[in-house]
mmCIF file with all atom_site columns, C-alpha atoms in Angstrom:
data_model
loop_
_atom_site.group_PDB
_atom_site.id
_atom_site.type_symbol
_atom_site.label_atom_id
_atom_site.label_alt_id
_atom_site.label_comp_id
_atom_site.label_asym_id
_atom_site.label_entity_id
_atom_site.label_seq_id
_atom_site.pdbx_PDB_ins_code
_atom_site.Cartn_x
_atom_site.Cartn_y
_atom_site.Cartn_z
_atom_site.occupancy
_atom_site.B_iso_or_equiv
_atom_site.pdbx_formal_charge
_atom_site.auth_seq_id
_atom_site.auth_comp_id
_atom_site.auth_asym_id
_atom_site.auth_atom_id
_atom_site.pdbx_PDB_model_num
ATOM 1   C CA . MET Q 1 1   ? 0.000    0.000  0.000  1.00 52.00 ? 1   MET Q CA 1
ATOM 2   C CA . ALA Q 1 2   ? 1.332    3.379  -0.979 1.00 56.00 ? 2   ALA Q CA 1
ATOM 3   C CA . ARG Q 1 3   ? 1.865    5.959  1.671  1.00 56.00 ? 3   ARG Q CA 1
ATOM 4   C CA . THR Q 1 4   ? 1.993    9.686  1.169  1.00 55.00 ? 4   THR Q CA 1
ATOM 5   C CA . PRO Q 1 5   ? 3.908    12.051 3.356  1.00 53.00 ? 5   PRO Q CA 1
ATOM 6   C CA . LEU Q 1 6   ? 2.067    14.458 5.623  1.00 55.00 ? 6   LEU Q CA 1
ATOM 7   C CA . SER Q 1 7   ? 2.326    18.040 4.615  1.00 55.00 ? 7   SER Q CA 1
ATOM 8   C CA . GLY Q 1 8   ? 2.179    20.993 6.862  1.00 53.00 ? 8   GLY Q CA 1
ATOM 9   C CA . GLY Q 1 9   ? 4.593    19.826 9.509  1.00 52.00 ? 9   GLY Q CA 1
ATOM 10  C CA . GLY Q 1 10  ? 2.153    18.148 11.886 1.00 53.00 ? 10  GLY Q CA 1
ATOM 11  C CA . PRO Q 1 11  ? 3.186    16.268 14.989 1.00 56.00 ? 11  PRO Q CA 1
ATOM 12  C CA . GLY Q 1 12  ? 4.476    13.363 13.003 1.00 55.00 ? 12  GLY Q CA 1
ATOM 13  C CA . ASP Q 1 13  ? 6.699    15.272 10.624 1.00 57.00 ? 13  ASP Q CA 1
ATOM 14  C CA . GLY Q 1 14  ? 7.514    12.986 7.817  1.00 56.00 ? 14  GLY Q CA 1
ATOM 15  C CA . ALA Q 1 15  ? 5.193    10.206 9.075  1.00 61.00 ? 15  ALA Q CA 1
ATOM 16  C CA . GLU Q 1 16  ? 3.081    8.540  6.457  1.00 64.00 ? 16  GLU Q CA 1
ATOM 17  C CA . VAL Q 1 17  ? -0.731   7.993  6.649  1.00 56.00 ? 17  VAL Q CA 1
ATOM 18  C CA . PRO Q 1 18  ? -2.443   5.199  4.723  1.00 64.00 ? 18  PRO Q CA 1
ATOM 19  C CA . ARG Q 1 19  ? -4.263   6.521  1.686  1.00 65.00 ? 19  ARG Q CA 1
ATOM 20  C CA . GLY Q 1 20  ? -7.989   5.742  0.989  1.00 62.00 ? 20  GLY Q CA 1
ATOM 21  C CA . ARG Q 1 21  ? -8.595   4.002  4.263  1.00 63.00 ? 21  ARG Q CA 1
ATOM 22  C CA . THR Q 1 22  ? -12.268  4.445  5.302  1.00 68.00 ? 22  THR Q CA 1
ATOM 23  C CA . ARG Q 1 23  ? -14.431  2.629  7.736  1.00 76.00 ? 23  ARG Q CA 1
ATOM 24  C CA . TRP Q 1 24  ? -17.215  1.648  5.300  1.00 78.00 ? 24  TRP Q CA 1
ATOM 25  C CA . TRP Q 1 25  ? -17.792  -1.582 7.161  1.00 79.00 ? 25  TRP Q CA 1
ATOM 26  C CA . LEU Q 1 26  ? -18.844  0.396  10.248 1.00 80.00 ? 26  LEU Q CA 1
ATOM 27  C CA . VAL Q 1 27  ? -21.512  2.248  8.220  1.00 81.00 ? 27  VAL Q CA 1
ATOM 28  C CA . ALA Q 1 28  ? -22.694  -1.047 6.705  1.00 84.00 ? 28  ALA Q CA 1
ATOM 29  C CA . VAL Q 1 29  ? -22.982  -2.736 10.112 1.00 85.00 ? 29  VAL Q CA 1
ATOM 30  C CA . LEU Q 1 30  ? -24.942  0.195  11.587 1.00 85.00 ? 30  LEU Q CA 1
ATOM 31  C CA . THR Q 1 31  ? -27.310  0.191  8.595  1.00 87.00 ? 31  THR Q CA 1
ATOM 32  C CA . VAL Q 1 32  ? -27.963  -3.551 8.821  1.00 87.00 ? 32  VAL Q CA 1
ATOM 33  C CA . VAL Q 1 33  ? -28.509  -3.467 12.595 1.00 87.00 ? 33  VAL Q CA 1
ATOM 34  C CA . SER Q 1 34  ? -30.901  -0.501 12.276 1.00 87.00 ? 34  SER Q CA 1
ATOM 35  C CA . ALA Q 1 35  ? -32.869  -2.293 9.564  1.00 85.00 ? 35  ALA Q CA 1
ATOM 36  C CA . LEU Q 1 36  ? -33.079  -5.458 11.660 1.00 86.00 ? 36  LEU Q CA 1
ATOM 37  C CA . VAL Q 1 37  ? -34.517  -3.478 14.572 1.00 85.00 ? 37  VAL Q CA 1
ATOM 38  C CA . VAL Q 1 38  ? -36.884  -1.160 12.662 1.00 83.00 ? 38  VAL Q CA 1
ATOM 39  C CA . LEU Q 1 39  ? -38.189  -3.576 10.011 1.00 83.00 ? 39  LEU Q CA 1
ATOM 40  C CA . PRO Q 1 40  ? -39.999  -5.941 12.436 1.00 83.00 ? 40  PRO Q CA 1
ATOM 41  C CA . LEU Q 1 41  ? -41.610  -2.940 14.131 1.00 83.00 ? 41  LEU Q CA 1
ATOM 42  C CA . LEU Q 1 42  ? -42.904  -1.662 10.786 1.00 82.00 ? 42  LEU Q CA 1
ATOM 43  C CA . VAL Q 1 43  ? -44.233  -5.110 9.856  1.00 81.00 ? 43  VAL Q CA 1
ATOM 44  C CA . ALA Q 1 44  ? -46.007  -5.404 13.224 1.00 79.00 ? 44  ALA Q CA 1
ATOM 45  C CA . LEU Q 1 45  ? -47.532  -1.933 12.844 1.00 79.00 ? 45  LEU Q CA 1
ATOM 46  C CA . ALA Q 1 46  ? -48.767  -2.740 9.333  1.00 77.00 ? 46  ALA Q CA 1
ATOM 47  C CA . GLY Q 1 47  ? -50.301  -5.967 10.652 1.00 73.00 ? 47  GLY Q CA 1
ATOM 48  C CA . VAL Q 1 48  ? -52.178  -4.129 13.382 1.00 70.00 ? 48  VAL Q CA 1
ATOM 49  C CA . VAL Q 1 49  ? -53.471  -1.433 11.043 1.00 70.00 ? 49  VAL Q CA 1
ATOM 50  C CA . LEU Q 1 50  ? -54.475  -3.721 8.183  1.00 70.00 ? 50  LEU Q CA 1
ATOM 51  C CA . GLY Q 1 51  ? -55.734  -6.557 10.349 1.00 65.00 ? 51  GLY Q CA 1
ATOM 52  C CA . GLU Q 1 52  ? -57.991  -4.482 12.589 1.00 54.00 ? 52  GLU Q CA 1
ATOM 53  C CA . ASP Q 1 53  ? -61.527  -5.838 12.813 1.00 52.00 ? 53  ASP Q CA 1
ATOM 54  C CA . ASP Q 1 54  ? -63.496  -3.025 11.268 1.00 49.00 ? 54  ASP Q CA 1
ATOM 55  C CA . ASP Q 1 55  ? -67.048  -3.094 12.585 1.00 50.00 ? 55  ASP Q CA 1
ATOM 56  C CA . ARG Q 1 56  ? -67.299  0.644  12.401 1.00 48.00 ? 56  ARG Q CA 1
ATOM 57  C CA . GLY Q 1 57  ? -69.780  2.406  10.204 1.00 50.00 ? 57  GLY Q CA 1
ATOM 58  C CA . GLU Q 1 58  ? -69.606  5.601  8.240  1.00 50.00 ? 58  GLU Q CA 1
ATOM 59  C CA . GLY Q 1 59  ? -68.878  7.784  11.325 1.00 46.00 ? 59  GLY Q CA 1
ATOM 60  C CA . GLY Q 1 60  ? -65.676  6.034  12.122 1.00 55.00 ? 60  GLY Q CA 1
ATOM 61  C CA . ARG Q 1 61  ? -66.698  4.556  15.441 1.00 66.00 ? 61  ARG Q CA 1
ATOM 62  C CA . ALA Q 1 62  ? -68.619  1.429  16.345 1.00 80.00 ? 62  ALA Q CA 1
ATOM 63  C CA . SER Q 1 63  ? -72.299  1.991  17.013 1.00 84.00 ? 63  SER Q CA 1
ATOM 64  C CA . GLU Q 1 64  ? -73.556  1.788  20.588 1.00 91.00 ? 64  GLU Q CA 1
ATOM 65  C CA . ARG Q 1 65  ? -77.022  0.907  21.796 1.00 92.00 ? 65  ARG Q CA 1
ATOM 66  C CA . VAL Q 1 66  ? -78.969  3.741  23.395 1.00 93.00 ? 66  VAL Q CA 1
ATOM 67  C CA . PRO Q 1 67  ? -82.529  4.132  24.654 1.00 92.00 ? 67  PRO Q CA 1
ATOM 68  C CA . CYS Q 1 68  ? -84.903  4.828  21.768 1.00 91.00 ? 68  CYS Q CA 1
ATOM 69  C CA . ALA Q 1 69  ? -86.187  7.902  23.602 1.00 92.00 ? 69  ALA Q CA 1
ATOM 70  C CA . GLU Q 1 70  ? -82.660  9.364  23.377 1.00 93.00 ? 70  GLU Q CA 1
ATOM 71  C CA . ALA Q 1 71  ? -82.345  8.612  19.660 1.00 94.00 ? 71  ALA Q CA 1
ATOM 72  C CA . LEU Q 1 72  ? -85.710  10.168 18.867 1.00 94.00 ? 72  LEU Q CA 1
ATOM 73  C CA . ALA Q 1 73  ? -85.155  13.186 21.144 1.00 94.00 ? 73  ALA Q CA 1
ATOM 74  C CA . PHE Q 1 74  ? -81.937  14.040 19.263 1.00 95.00 ? 74  PHE Q CA 1
ATOM 75  C CA . GLY Q 1 75  ? -84.132  14.561 16.196 1.00 94.00 ? 75  GLY Q CA 1
ATOM 76  C CA . GLY Q 1 76  ? -86.905  16.358 18.091 1.00 93.00 ? 76  GLY Q CA 1
ATOM 77  C CA . ALA Q 1 77  ? -89.337  13.428 18.243 1.00 93.00 ? 77  ALA Q CA 1
ATOM 78  C CA . VAL Q 1 78  ? -90.902  11.124 20.821 1.00 93.00 ? 78  VAL Q CA 1
ATOM 79  C CA . LEU Q 1 79  ? -91.997  7.525  20.455 1.00 92.00 ? 79  LEU Q CA 1
ATOM 80  C CA . PRO Q 1 80  ? -95.633  7.679  19.322 1.00 90.00 ? 80  PRO Q CA 1
ATOM 81  C CA . ALA Q 1 81  ? -98.417  6.071  21.324 1.00 86.00 ? 81  ALA Q CA 1
ATOM 82  C CA . GLY Q 1 82  ? -98.813  2.413  20.437 1.00 86.00 ? 82  GLY Q CA 1
ATOM 83  C CA . ALA Q 1 83  ? -95.329  2.137  18.918 1.00 90.00 ? 83  ALA Q CA 1
ATOM 84  C CA . ARG Q 1 84  ? -93.023  -0.816 19.630 1.00 90.00 ? 84  ARG Q CA 1
ATOM 85  C CA . PRO Q 1 85  ? -89.261  -0.582 19.018 1.00 88.00 ? 85  PRO Q CA 1
ATOM 86  C CA . THR Q 1 86  ? -88.161  -3.368 16.653 1.00 88.00 ? 86  THR Q CA 1
ATOM 87  C CA . GLU Q 1 87  ? -84.400  -3.112 16.592 1.00 80.00 ? 87  GLU Q CA 1
ATOM 88  C CA . GLY Q 1 88  ? -82.043  -1.623 19.073 1.00 83.00 ? 88  GLY Q CA 1
ATOM 89  C CA . CYS Q 1 89  ? -81.693  2.115  18.775 1.00 92.00 ? 89  CYS Q CA 1
ATOM 90  C CA . THR Q 1 90  ? -78.106  3.200  18.205 1.00 94.00 ? 90  THR Q CA 1
ATOM 91  C CA . VAL Q 1 91  ? -75.747  6.137  18.233 1.00 94.00 ? 91  VAL Q CA 1
ATOM 92  C CA . GLN Q 1 92  ? -72.554  6.334  16.259 1.00 93.00 ? 92  GLN Q CA 1
ATOM 93  C CA . GLY Q 1 93  ? -70.133  9.185  16.086 1.00 87.00 ? 93  GLY Q CA 1
ATOM 94  C CA . PHE Q 1 94  ? -66.683  10.602 15.920 1.00 80.00 ? 94  PHE Q CA 1
ATOM 95  C CA . GLN Q 1 95  ? -66.913  14.100 14.558 1.00 84.00 ? 95  GLN Q CA 1
ATOM 96  C CA . ASP Q 1 96  ? -70.518  13.776 13.425 1.00 90.00 ? 96  ASP Q CA 1
ATOM 97  C CA . ILE Q 1 97  ? -73.243  12.126 15.486 1.00 93.00 ? 97  ILE Q CA 1
ATOM 98  C CA . HIS Q 1 98  ? -75.698  9.678  13.926 1.00 96.00 ? 98  HIS Q CA 1
ATOM 99  C CA . TYR Q 1 99  ? -78.694  8.306  15.844 1.00 96.00 ? 99  TYR Q CA 1
ATOM 100 C CA . SER Q 1 100 ? -81.011  5.669  14.418 1.00 95.00 ? 100 SER Q CA 1
ATOM 101 C CA . ALA Q 1 101 ? -84.237  4.081  15.621 1.00 95.00 ? 101 ALA Q CA 1
ATOM 102 C CA . ALA Q 1 102 ? -86.742  1.638  14.170 1.00 94.00 ? 102 ALA Q CA 1
ATOM 103 C CA . PHE Q 1 103 ? -90.223  0.942  15.470 1.00 94.00 ? 103 PHE Q CA 1
ATOM 104 C CA . ARG Q 1 104 ? -93.609  -0.354 14.410 1.00 94.00 ? 104 ARG Q CA 1
ATOM 105 C CA . MET Q 1 105 ? -96.782  1.623  14.910 1.00 94.00 ? 105 MET Q CA 1
ATOM 106 C CA . PRO Q 1 106 ? -100.345 1.669  13.609 1.00 93.00 ? 106 PRO Q CA 1
ATOM 107 C CA . ARG Q 1 107 ? -100.274 2.724  9.959  1.00 91.00 ? 107 ARG Q CA 1
ATOM 108 C CA . THR Q 1 108 ? -103.141 5.167  10.473 1.00 90.00 ? 108 THR Q CA 1
ATOM 109 C CA . GLY Q 1 109 ? -101.158 7.146  13.053 1.00 91.00 ? 109 GLY Q CA 1
ATOM 110 C CA . VAL Q 1 110 ? -97.999  7.790  11.011 1.00 91.00 ? 110 VAL Q CA 1
ATOM 111 C CA . GLN Q 1 111 ? -99.177  10.977 9.255  1.00 91.00 ? 111 GLN Q CA 1
ATOM 112 C CA . ASP Q 1 112 ? -100.570 12.451 12.483 1.00 92.00 ? 112 ASP Q CA 1
ATOM 113 C CA . TRP Q 1 113 ? -97.344  11.657 14.356 1.00 94.00 ? 113 TRP Q CA 1
ATOM 114 C CA . LEU Q 1 114 ? -95.215  13.349 11.680 1.00 92.00 ? 114 LEU Q CA 1
ATOM 115 C CA . ILE Q 1 115 ? -97.469  16.426 11.514 1.00 91.00 ? 115 ILE Q CA 1
ATOM 116 C CA . HIS Q 1 116 ? -97.501  16.745 15.315 1.00 92.00 ? 116 HIS Q CA 1
ATOM 117 C CA . THR Q 1 117 ? -93.710  16.229 15.572 1.00 93.00 ? 117 THR Q CA 1
ATOM 118 C CA . TYR Q 1 118 ? -92.685  18.484 12.672 1.00 92.00 ? 118 TYR Q CA 1
ATOM 119 C CA . PRO Q 1 119 ? -95.482  21.018 12.094 1.00 91.00 ? 119 PRO Q CA 1
ATOM 120 C CA . ASP Q 1 120 ? -93.419  23.183 9.701  1.00 90.00 ? 120 ASP Q CA 1
ATOM 121 C CA . ALA Q 1 121 ? -92.228  20.272 7.563  1.00 89.00 ? 121 ALA Q CA 1
ATOM 122 C CA . PRO Q 1 122 ? -93.452  19.631 4.047  1.00 88.00 ? 122 PRO Q CA 1
ATOM 123 C CA . GLU Q 1 123 ? -95.993  16.851 3.657  1.00 86.00 ? 123 GLU Q CA 1
ATOM 124 C CA . PRO Q 1 124 ? -94.252  13.470 3.489  1.00 85.00 ? 124 PRO Q CA 1
ATOM 125 C CA . GLY Q 1 125 ? -94.692  11.478 0.326  1.00 83.00 ? 125 GLY Q CA 1
ATOM 126 C CA . ALA Q 1 126 ? -93.414  8.597  -1.768 1.00 80.00 ? 126 ALA Q CA 1
ATOM 127 C CA . GLU Q 1 127 ? -91.845  10.946 -4.341 1.00 80.00 ? 127 GLU Q CA 1
ATOM 128 C CA . PHE Q 1 128 ? -89.084  11.784 -1.845 1.00 70.00 ? 128 PHE Q CA 1
ATOM 129 C CA . CYS Q 1 129 ? -88.001  8.148  -1.455 1.00 78.00 ? 129 CYS Q CA 1
ATOM 130 C CA . ALA Q 1 130 ? -85.744  8.199  -4.562 1.00 75.00 ? 130 ALA Q CA 1
ATOM 131 C CA . GLY Q 1 131 ? -85.448  4.498  -5.277 1.00 72.00 ? 131 GLY Q CA 1
ATOM 132 C CA . GLU Q 1 132 ? -85.638  3.363  -1.668 1.00 76.00 ? 132 GLU Q CA 1
ATOM 133 C CA . ALA Q 1 133 ? -87.974  0.573  -0.626 1.00 84.00 ? 133 ALA Q CA 1
ATOM 134 C CA . ALA Q 1 134 ? -90.313  2.822  1.354  1.00 87.00 ? 134 ALA Q CA 1
ATOM 135 C CA . ASP Q 1 135 ? -93.919  3.928  1.026  1.00 88.00 ? 135 ASP Q CA 1
ATOM 136 C CA . LEU Q 1 136 ? -93.467  7.290  2.703  1.00 90.00 ? 136 LEU Q CA 1
ATOM 137 C CA . CYS Q 1 137 ? -90.368  9.456  3.151  1.00 90.00 ? 137 CYS Q CA 1
ATOM 138 C CA . LEU Q 1 138 ? -89.541  12.698 4.886  1.00 90.00 ? 138 LEU Q CA 1
ATOM 139 C CA . ASP Q 1 139 ? -86.176  14.490 4.793  1.00 91.00 ? 139 ASP Q CA 1
ATOM 140 C CA . LEU Q 1 140 ? -85.714  17.520 7.016  1.00 91.00 ? 140 LEU Q CA 1
ATOM 141 C CA . ASN Q 1 141 ? -82.908  19.976 7.619  1.00 91.00 ? 141 ASN Q CA 1
ATOM 142 C CA . ARG Q 1 142 ? -82.521  23.404 9.194  1.00 88.00 ? 142 ARG Q CA 1
ATOM 143 C CA . ALA Q 1 143 ? -83.892  25.131 6.100  1.00 87.00 ? 143 ALA Q CA 1
ATOM 144 C CA . GLN Q 1 144 ? -86.774  22.719 5.596  1.00 86.00 ? 144 GLN Q CA 1
ATOM 145 C CA . GLY Q 1 145 ? -89.025  22.112 8.583  1.00 83.00 ? 145 GLY Q CA 1
ATOM 146 C CA . LEU Q 1 146 ? -86.602  21.076 11.323 1.00 87.00 ? 146 LEU Q CA 1
ATOM 147 C CA . PRO Q 1 147 ? -87.318  22.987 14.572 1.00 86.00 ? 147 PRO Q CA 1
ATOM 148 C CA . ASP Q 1 148 ? -84.536  25.246 15.855 1.00 85.00 ? 148 ASP Q CA 1
ATOM 149 C CA . ALA Q 1 149 ? -84.394  23.572 19.278 1.00 87.00 ? 149 ALA Q CA 1
ATOM 150 C CA . VAL Q 1 150 ? -83.435  20.197 17.760 1.00 90.00 ? 150 VAL Q CA 1
ATOM 151 C CA . GLU Q 1 151 ? -79.806  19.097 18.220 1.00 91.00 ? 151 GLU Q CA 1
ATOM 152 C CA . ALA Q 1 152 ? -79.630  17.287 14.866 1.00 93.00 ? 152 ALA Q CA 1
ATOM 153 C CA . ASP Q 1 153 ? -78.845  19.079 11.612 1.00 93.00 ? 153 ASP Q CA 1
ATOM 154 C CA . ALA Q 1 154 ? -80.917  16.649 9.556  1.00 94.00 ? 154 ALA Q CA 1
ATOM 155 C CA . VAL Q 1 155 ? -83.635  14.049 10.101 1.00 94.00 ? 155 VAL Q CA 1
ATOM 156 C CA . ARG Q 1 156 ? -84.724  11.235 7.771  1.00 93.00 ? 156 ARG Q CA 1
ATOM 157 C CA . VAL Q 1 157 ? -87.897  9.219  8.230  1.00 92.00 ? 157 VAL Q CA 1
ATOM 158 C CA . ARG Q 1 158 ? -88.677  6.164  6.082  1.00 93.00 ? 158 ARG Q CA 1
ATOM 159 C CA . VAL Q 1 159 ? -92.009  4.355  6.467  1.00 93.00 ? 159 VAL Q CA 1
ATOM 160 C CA . VAL Q 1 160 ? -92.821  0.920  5.051  1.00 93.00 ? 160 VAL Q CA 1
ATOM 161 C CA . HIS Q 1 161 ? -96.458  -0.185 5.166  1.00 91.00 ? 161 HIS Q CA 1
ATOM 162 C CA . GLU Q 1 162 ? -96.682  -3.742 6.417  1.00 90.00 ? 162 GLU Q CA 1
ATOM 163 C CA . GLU Q 1 163 ? -99.539  -6.200 6.690  1.00 84.00 ? 163 GLU Q CA 1
ATOM 164 C CA . ALA Q 1 164 ? -102.242 -5.993 9.336  1.00 82.00 ? 164 ALA Q CA 1
ATOM 165 C CA . GLY Q 1 165 ? -102.326 -2.205 9.384  1.00 89.00 ? 165 GLY Q CA 1
ATOM 166 C CA . THR Q 1 166 ? -98.845  -1.673 10.809 1.00 93.00 ? 166 THR Q CA 1
ATOM 167 C CA . ALA Q 1 167 ? -96.040  0.514  9.572  1.00 92.00 ? 167 ALA Q CA 1
ATOM 168 C CA . LEU Q 1 168 ? -92.301  0.058  10.071 1.00 93.00 ? 168 LEU Q CA 1
ATOM 169 C CA . VAL Q 1 169 ? -90.732  3.462  10.752 1.00 93.00 ? 169 VAL Q CA 1
ATOM 170 C CA . ARG Q 1 170 ? -86.977  3.976  10.359 1.00 94.00 ? 170 ARG Q CA 1
ATOM 171 C CA . PHE Q 1 171 ? -85.823  7.233  11.922 1.00 94.00 ? 171 PHE Q CA 1
ATOM 172 C CA . THR Q 1 172 ? -82.352  8.734  11.638 1.00 94.00 ? 172 THR Q CA 1
ATOM 173 C CA . ALA Q 1 173 ? -81.101  12.023 13.022 1.00 95.00 ? 173 ALA Q CA 1
ATOM 174 C CA . PHE Q 1 174 ? -77.570  13.270 12.517 1.00 95.00 ? 174 PHE Q CA 1
ATOM 175 C CA . THR Q 1 175 ? -75.222  16.229 12.535 1.00 93.00 ? 175 THR Q CA 1
ATOM 176 C CA . LEU Q 1 176 ? -73.265  17.384 9.518  1.00 86.00 ? 176 LEU Q CA 1
#
């Protein structure tokens, strides 16, 4: 190996230093060790994120059961006389809140219940159902019939007429 003399008269005047000698192996070892430590952590993180059981809905959080009175009150309604809840009423939310309720009631009382609950709302009708399997629909928001005291920003009511004079009412109230 060729040696070159030091210039500038340092402490080893005339001593020779090896030329081109670097410690590349030290950099390589540090890189490999870092990769061996970080790579399993990244794989584990990816497994947790991609393998998470996703039973959440649109709001980002799993839905929770709540009393139907709470779900209806959020949209400014009360359970009508003679109504029976069919499914559990739920709330779901992260940034937006989404309440839902479903109940059966006498078919003849649906119109009266809607008029009493939302007196400033337009008359519900099938033309608002837009391809949904419902006989009667009502969509409300702040500009269209929703009372000011209601916490929700929008309310949707879908009514399906069933046999024996009953109606299945699906009620949702949510913030935007």
